[in-house]
């Protein structure tokens, strides 16, 4: 047990609560490696300004002195380089020690961080954070529901909660819930609640577990009612992270509270329901191969028709540099001839972008597009593209320099850094609504794109975050595990009380 059962701070002083963490989702199947420059590192007042509930005029300011430590967040990608992880870990733990005695920590993390050569990065980081902060301070983790919750990790925490919506429209609400629950525990003097933890031998991609659809909608819909029970503090379900080949990767339920029998019972009930509906999870939209999705789009009168290049989705950990879908678009005569138009966003290739900037708008360029990170792969490697530079956008905050090149009816946006396209504003001067087809490297569509799409398909394309898990070749996950093993024996879903 990480913290003492009860620690009531003096009513004559404000609580001192630190804020910090590391936030990245890492595909071990991605060729990308995350270095220090991939992270946005925030400290001091800038860190406090990330959150609404830290405002000096907020209702918590009477009780809390917020102590900003350091927070590092990166676009999802491949595993972190060990030296980068060691540097960020050292800064976080050094700042915890330098801050002096802390009553608690709001631990703002993702939960699916991988580090080269390490099996449980969050477990390792949390061991170090606990050692730095001491046994009496309470640690409250705010997490993504696509994270992993090993016993080693959970055992070092006092409170933990996760998003209840996918897409994550409640991400900031989750962080605030973690902070407020922590303040409540500290001001009440109740200390660490009981933690009922149980893993479920199911590992599914996020695109099959969206809370827009059943059964996830009902499962996650139960959590608020469980949380409201007398004796319960919080309830959370993690679907796990499907694109890391690590023993900890699987679904998890955690219920925290002051009534040990009740939290165990509720955790068992949620875990049992998750197991029983495992075969009912379905993709969040119509799926098909790349060619099938393009054919559906060409045959449809609905415009714009969006296609998700899900296997190379950088917001799930993909390299974001595969030109596979670009090649499949231009293999169709209607698109190659310009009778139908398409906008393909977000292929990362800094060398190709540099050539476009050197040539200028209106110039014809011949480029080898893609493969900057992935190299030559079974998915086609670079695509030889000759076309006209139609737009240049220097200094995008996320993507760096951006260039758009048109061949026939297909316009492709190239980026110098990995960049997701989630909103119309991400496309700059190119309005996606004016094209017949729009291809985005994403999984399920984010809310603005979802509203924009007259119709859409989820292309089961290849890449480091392939939706077809059986094609990826997991070897280190703990078996039996659904869907890798089906049928399989009934699992023991008895929660452990931490």
PDB file of N, CA and C in Angstrom, residues 158-220:
ATOM      1  N   UNK A 158      -2.805   6.319  -5.334  1.00  0.00           N
ATOM      2  CA  UNK A 158      -3.851   6.397  -4.324  1.00  0.00           C
ATOM      3  C   UNK A 158      -5.220   6.617  -4.947  1.00  0.00           C
ATOM      4  N   UNK A 159      -5.256   7.306  -6.058  1.00  0.00           N
ATOM      5  CA  UNK A 159      -6.475   7.552  -6.822  1.00  0.00           C
ATOM      6  C   UNK A 159      -6.114   7.441  -8.301  1.00  0.00           C
ATOM      7  N   UNK A 160      -7.003   6.901  -9.106  1.00  0.00           N
ATOM      8  CA  UNK A 160      -6.782   6.883 -10.549  1.00  0.00           C
ATOM      9  C   UNK A 160      -8.117   6.852 -11.259  1.00  0.00           C
ATOM     10  N   UNK A 161      -8.184   7.648 -12.325  1.00  0.00           N
ATOM     11  CA  UNK A 161      -9.403   7.733 -13.102  1.00  0.00           C
ATOM     12  C   UNK A 161      -9.031   7.869 -14.571  1.00  0.00           C
ATOM     13  N   UNK A 162     -10.013   7.681 -15.454  1.00  0.00           N
ATOM     14  CA  UNK A 162      -9.753   7.712 -16.892  1.00  0.00           C
ATOM     15  C   UNK A 162     -10.919   8.379 -17.609  1.00  0.00           C
ATOM     16  N   UNK A 163     -10.655   8.777 -18.859  1.00  0.00           N
ATOM     17  CA  UNK A 163     -11.717   9.331 -19.695  1.00  0.00           C
ATOM     18  C   UNK A 163     -12.904   8.363 -19.754  1.00  0.00           C
ATOM     19  N   UNK A 164     -14.079   8.922 -19.960  1.00  0.00           N
ATOM     20  CA  UNK A 164     -15.290   8.113 -20.103  1.00  0.00           C
ATOM     21  C   UNK A 164     -15.923   8.270 -21.480  1.00  0.00           C
ATOM     22  N   UNK A 165     -15.235   8.982 -22.359  1.00  0.00           N
ATOM     23  CA  UNK A 165     -15.726   9.180 -23.721  1.00  0.00           C
ATOM     24  C   UNK A 165     -14.604   8.896 -24.711  1.00  0.00           C
ATOM     25  N   UNK A 166     -14.939   8.264 -25.813  1.00  0.00           N
ATOM     26  CA  UNK A 166     -14.027   8.057 -26.926  1.00  0.00           C
ATOM     27  C   UNK A 166     -14.799   8.310 -28.216  1.00  0.00           C
ATOM     28  N   UNK A 167     -14.507   9.379 -28.971  1.00  0.00           N
ATOM     29  CA  UNK A 167     -13.407  10.313 -28.815  1.00  0.00           C
ATOM     30  C   UNK A 167     -13.427  11.024 -27.454  1.00  0.00           C
ATOM     31  N   UNK A 168     -12.260  11.571 -27.065  1.00  0.00           N
ATOM     32  CA  UNK A 168     -12.046  12.032 -25.694  1.00  0.00           C
ATOM     33  C   UNK A 168     -12.479  13.483 -25.501  1.00  0.00           C
ATOM     34  N   UNK A 169     -13.768  13.702 -25.649  1.00  0.00           N
ATOM     35  CA  UNK A 169     -14.292  15.049 -25.441  1.00  0.00           C
ATOM     36  C   UNK A 169     -14.291  15.442 -23.967  1.00  0.00           C
ATOM     37  N   UNK A 170     -14.031  14.497 -23.082  1.00  0.00           N
ATOM     38  CA  UNK A 170     -14.009  14.765 -21.642  1.00  0.00           C
ATOM     39  C   UNK A 170     -12.588  14.739 -21.069  1.00  0.00           C
ATOM     40  N   UNK A 171     -11.571  14.939 -21.911  1.00  0.00           N
ATOM     41  CA  UNK A 171     -10.188  14.824 -21.439  1.00  0.00           C
ATOM     42  C   UNK A 171      -9.884  15.816 -20.321  1.00  0.00           C
ATOM     43  N   UNK A 172     -10.301  17.060 -20.484  1.00  0.00           N
ATOM     44  CA  UNK A 172     -10.009  18.056 -19.447  1.00  0.00           C
ATOM     45  C   UNK A 172     -10.889  17.842 -18.233  1.00  0.00           C
ATOM     46  N   UNK A 173     -12.090  17.344 -18.439  1.00  0.00           N
ATOM     47  CA  UNK A 173     -12.959  16.988 -17.311  1.00  0.00           C
ATOM     48  C   UNK A 173     -12.330  15.882 -16.477  1.00  0.00           C
ATOM     49  N   UNK A 174     -11.668  14.927 -17.127  1.00  0.00           N
ATOM     50  CA  UNK A 174     -11.004  13.840 -16.409  1.00  0.00           C
ATOM     51  C   UNK A 174      -9.897  14.384 -15.517  1.00  0.00           C
ATOM     52  N   UNK A 175      -9.096  15.302 -16.032  1.00  0.00           N
ATOM     53  CA  UNK A 175      -8.023  15.889 -15.232  1.00  0.00           C
ATOM     54  C   UNK A 175      -8.592  16.644 -14.033  1.00  0.00           C
ATOM     55  N   UNK A 176      -9.674  17.362 -14.266  1.00  0.00           N
ATOM     56  CA  UNK A 176     -10.283  18.100 -13.159  1.00  0.00           C
ATOM     57  C   UNK A 176     -10.863  17.147 -12.114  1.00  0.00           C
ATOM     58  N   UNK A 177     -11.453  16.041 -12.582  1.00  0.00           N
ATOM     59  CA  UNK A 177     -11.983  15.062 -11.626  1.00  0.00           C
ATOM     60  C   UNK A 177     -10.866  14.492 -10.757  1.00  0.00           C
ATOM     61  N   UNK A 178      -9.738  14.184 -11.379  1.00  0.00           N
ATOM     62  CA  UNK A 178      -8.606  13.664 -10.611  1.00  0.00           C
ATOM     63  C   UNK A 178      -8.132  14.670  -9.575  1.00  0.00           C
ATOM     64  N   UNK A 179      -8.106  15.947  -9.953  1.00  0.00           N
ATOM     65  CA  UNK A 179      -7.659  16.986  -9.016  1.00  0.00           C
ATOM     66  C   UNK A 179      -8.654  17.175  -7.877  1.00  0.00           C
ATOM     67  N   UNK A 180      -9.926  17.244  -8.201  1.00  0.00           N
ATOM     68  CA  UNK A 180     -10.939  17.488  -7.163  1.00  0.00           C
ATOM     69  C   UNK A 180     -11.067  16.297  -6.210  1.00  0.00           C
ATOM     70  N   UNK A 181     -10.988  15.089  -6.730  1.00  0.00           N
ATOM     71  CA  UNK A 181     -11.033  13.919  -5.852  1.00  0.00           C
ATOM     72  C   UNK A 181      -9.853  13.939  -4.877  1.00  0.00           C
ATOM     73  N   UNK A 182      -8.699  14.362  -5.376  1.00  0.00           N
ATOM     74  CA  UNK A 182      -7.515  14.435  -4.526  1.00  0.00           C
ATOM     75  C   UNK A 182      -7.712  15.462  -3.414  1.00  0.00           C
ATOM     76  N   UNK A 183      -8.212  16.628  -3.767  1.00  0.00           N
ATOM     77  CA  UNK A 183      -8.447  17.665  -2.754  1.00  0.00           C
ATOM     78  C   UNK A 183      -9.468  17.188  -1.724  1.00  0.00           C
ATOM     79  N   UNK A 184     -10.511  16.517  -2.201  1.00  0.00           N
ATOM     80  CA  UNK A 184     -11.533  15.999  -1.285  1.00  0.00           C
ATOM     81  C   UNK A 184     -10.930  15.019  -0.277  1.00  0.00           C
ATOM     82  N   UNK A 185     -10.084  14.106  -0.762  1.00  0.00           N
ATOM     83  CA  UNK A 185      -9.474  13.121   0.140  1.00  0.00           C
ATOM     84  C   UNK A 185      -8.569  13.796   1.159  1.00  0.00           C
ATOM     85  N   UNK A 186      -7.813  14.781   0.705  1.00  0.00           N
ATOM     86  CA  UNK A 186      -6.870  15.433   1.614  1.00  0.00           C
ATOM     87  C   UNK A 186      -7.575  16.324   2.632  1.00  0.00           C
ATOM     88  N   UNK A 187      -8.586  17.058   2.218  1.00  0.00           N
ATOM     89  CA  UNK A 187      -9.281  17.942   3.157  1.00  0.00           C
ATOM     90  C   UNK A 187     -10.129  17.157   4.139  1.00  0.00           C
ATOM     91  N   UNK A 188     -10.619  15.994   3.736  1.00  0.00           N
ATOM     92  CA  UNK A 188     -11.436  15.177   4.637  1.00  0.00           C
ATOM     93  C   UNK A 188     -10.587  14.402   5.628  1.00  0.00           C
ATOM     94  N   UNK A 189      -9.286  14.222   5.291  1.00  0.00           N
ATOM     95  CA  UNK A 189      -8.422  13.433   6.156  1.00  0.00           C
ATOM     96  C   UNK A 189      -8.621  11.938   6.014  1.00  0.00           C
ATOM     97  N   UNK A 190      -9.391  11.511   5.013  1.00  0.00           N
ATOM     98  CA  UNK A 190      -9.665  10.081   4.858  1.00  0.00           C
ATOM     99  C   UNK A 190      -8.489   9.310   4.269  1.00  0.00           C
ATOM    100  N   UNK A 191      -7.583  10.014   3.608  1.00  0.00           N
ATOM    101  CA  UNK A 191      -6.415   9.341   3.073  1.00  0.00           C
ATOM    102  C   UNK A 191      -6.731   8.457   1.884  1.00  0.00           C
ATOM    103  N   UNK A 192      -5.930   7.423   1.724  1.00  0.00           N
ATOM    104  CA  UNK A 192      -6.015   6.556   0.554  1.00  0.00           C
ATOM    105  C   UNK A 192      -7.260   5.670   0.614  1.00  0.00           C
ATOM    106  N   UNK A 193      -8.081   5.674  -0.430  1.00  0.00           N
ATOM    107  CA  UNK A 193      -9.211   4.747  -0.458  1.00  0.00           C
ATOM    108  C   UNK A 193      -8.735   3.347  -0.822  1.00  0.00           C
ATOM    109  N   UNK A 194      -9.611   2.368  -0.662  1.00  0.00           N
ATOM    110  CA  UNK A 194      -9.337   1.024  -1.160  1.00  0.00           C
ATOM    111  C   UNK A 194      -9.398   1.048  -2.686  1.00  0.00           C
ATOM    112  N   UNK A 195      -8.540   0.261  -3.321  1.00  0.00           N
ATOM    113  CA  UNK A 195      -8.492   0.177  -4.779  1.00  0.00           C
ATOM    114  C   UNK A 195      -8.773  -1.267  -5.187  1.00  0.00           C
ATOM    115  N   UNK A 196      -9.901  -1.483  -5.862  1.00  0.00           N
ATOM    116  CA  UNK A 196     -10.230  -2.805  -6.411  1.00  0.00           C
ATOM    117  C   UNK A 196      -9.799  -2.825  -7.867  1.00  0.00           C
ATOM    118  N   UNK A 197      -8.850  -3.690  -8.183  1.00  0.00           N
ATOM    119  CA  UNK A 197      -8.204  -3.731  -9.503  1.00  0.00           C
ATOM    120  C   UNK A 197      -8.387  -5.106 -10.113  1.00  0.00           C
ATOM    121  N   UNK A 198      -8.822  -5.139 -11.380  1.00  0.00           N
ATOM    122  CA  UNK A 198      -8.956  -6.425 -12.063  1.00  0.00           C
ATOM    123  C   UNK A 198      -8.682  -6.221 -13.553  1.00  0.00           C
ATOM    124  N   UNK A 199      -7.841  -7.079 -14.111  1.00  0.00           N
ATOM    125  CA  UNK A 199      -7.591  -7.050 -15.538  1.00  0.00           C
ATOM    126  C   UNK A 199      -8.475  -8.074 -16.249  1.00  0.00           C
ATOM    127  N   UNK A 200      -8.838  -7.746 -17.484  1.00  0.00           N
ATOM    128  CA  UNK A 200      -9.722  -8.578 -18.295  1.00  0.00           C
ATOM    129  C   UNK A 200      -8.926  -9.008 -19.524  1.00  0.00           C
ATOM    130  N   UNK A 201      -8.867 -10.303 -19.845  1.00  0.00           N
ATOM    131  CA  UNK A 201      -8.036 -10.761 -20.966  1.00  0.00           C
ATOM    132  C   UNK A 201      -8.666 -10.457 -22.328  1.00  0.00           C
ATOM    133  N   UNK A 202      -8.814  -9.153 -22.579  1.00  0.00           N
ATOM    134  CA  UNK A 202      -9.360  -8.653 -23.842  1.00  0.00           C
ATOM    135  C   UNK A 202      -8.492  -7.475 -24.266  1.00  0.00           C
ATOM    136  N   UNK A 203      -8.126  -7.438 -25.534  1.00  0.00           N
ATOM    137  CA  UNK A 203      -7.340  -6.321 -26.061  1.00  0.00           C
ATOM    138  C   UNK A 203      -7.919  -5.935 -27.416  1.00  0.00           C
ATOM    139  N   UNK A 204      -8.545  -4.760 -27.461  1.00  0.00           N
ATOM    140  CA  UNK A 204      -9.220  -4.302 -28.667  1.00  0.00           C
ATOM    141  C   UNK A 204      -8.727  -2.910 -29.047  1.00  0.00           C
ATOM    142  N   UNK A 205      -8.706  -2.592 -30.341  1.00  0.00           N
ATOM    143  CA  UNK A 205      -8.324  -1.238 -30.757  1.00  0.00           C
ATOM    144  C   UNK A 205      -9.397  -0.229 -30.389  1.00  0.00           C
ATOM    145  N   UNK A 206      -8.970   1.014 -30.233  1.00  0.00           N
ATOM    146  CA  UNK A 206      -9.914   2.063 -29.869  1.00  0.00           C
ATOM    147  C   UNK A 206     -11.048   2.219 -30.856  1.00  0.00           C
ATOM    148  N   UNK A 207     -10.788   1.934 -32.115  1.00  0.00           N
ATOM    149  CA  UNK A 207     -11.832   2.086 -33.134  1.00  0.00           C
ATOM    150  C   UNK A 207     -12.936   1.044 -33.006  1.00  0.00           C
ATOM    151  N   UNK A 208     -12.734   0.025 -32.172  1.00  0.00           N
ATOM    152  CA  UNK A 208     -13.795  -0.943 -31.883  1.00  0.00           C
ATOM    153  C   UNK A 208     -14.452  -0.682 -30.531  1.00  0.00           C
ATOM    154  N   UNK A 209     -14.003   0.329 -29.798  1.00  0.00           N
ATOM    155  CA  UNK A 209     -14.504   0.542 -28.442  1.00  0.00           C
ATOM    156  C   UNK A 209     -14.982   1.976 -28.234  1.00  0.00           C
ATOM    157  N   UNK A 210     -15.404   2.623 -29.300  1.00  0.00           N
ATOM    158  CA  UNK A 210     -15.889   3.990 -29.170  1.00  0.00           C
ATOM    159  C   UNK A 210     -17.160   4.026 -28.340  1.00  0.00           C
ATOM    160  N   UNK A 211     -17.253   5.027 -27.471  1.00  0.00           N
ATOM    161  CA  UNK A 211     -18.457   5.179 -26.648  1.00  0.00           C
ATOM    162  C   UNK A 211     -19.617   5.779 -27.432  1.00  0.00           C
ATOM    163  N   UNK A 212     -19.419   6.041 -28.729  1.00  0.00           N
ATOM    164  CA  UNK A 212     -20.556   6.430 -29.569  1.00  0.00           C
ATOM    165  C   UNK A 212     -21.487   5.245 -29.817  1.00  0.00           C
ATOM    166  N   UNK A 213     -20.947   4.025 -29.667  1.00  0.00           N
ATOM    167  CA  UNK A 213     -21.686   2.821 -30.014  1.00  0.00           C
ATOM    168  C   UNK A 213     -21.778   1.874 -28.830  1.00  0.00           C
ATOM    169  N   UNK A 214     -22.733   0.945 -28.915  1.00  0.00           N
ATOM    170  CA  UNK A 214     -22.795  -0.157 -27.953  1.00  0.00           C
ATOM    171  C   UNK A 214     -21.762  -1.214 -28.338  1.00  0.00           C
ATOM    172  N   UNK A 215     -21.241  -1.958 -27.360  1.00  0.00           N
ATOM    173  CA  UNK A 215     -21.597  -1.974 -25.943  1.00  0.00           C
ATOM    174  C   UNK A 215     -20.844  -0.966 -25.083  1.00  0.00           C
ATOM    175  N   UNK A 216     -19.853  -0.248 -25.681  1.00  0.00           N
ATOM    176  CA  UNK A 216     -19.068   0.691 -24.871  1.00  0.00           C
ATOM    177  C   UNK A 216     -19.940   1.796 -24.299  1.00  0.00           C
ATOM    178  N   UNK A 217     -20.953   2.239 -25.043  1.00  0.00           N
ATOM    179  CA  UNK A 217     -21.804   3.321 -24.555  1.00  0.00           C
ATOM    180  C   UNK A 217     -22.456   2.947 -23.225  1.00  0.00           C
ATOM    181  N   UNK A 218     -22.984   1.750 -23.134  1.00  0.00           N
ATOM    182  CA  UNK A 218     -23.627   1.318 -21.885  1.00  0.00           C
ATOM    183  C   UNK A 218     -22.622   1.028 -20.784  1.00  0.00           C
ATOM    184  N   UNK A 219     -21.501   0.396 -21.158  1.00  0.00           N
ATOM    185  CA  UNK A 219     -20.473   0.105 -20.156  1.00  0.00           C
ATOM    186  C   UNK A 219     -19.973   1.378 -19.493  1.00  0.00           C
ATOM    187  N   UNK A 220     -19.566   2.322 -20.300  1.00  0.00           N
ATOM    188  CA  UNK A 220     -19.059   3.575 -19.752  1.00  0.00           C
ATOM    189  C   UNK A 220     -20.175   4.411 -19.151  1.00  0.00           C
TER     190      UNK A 220
END
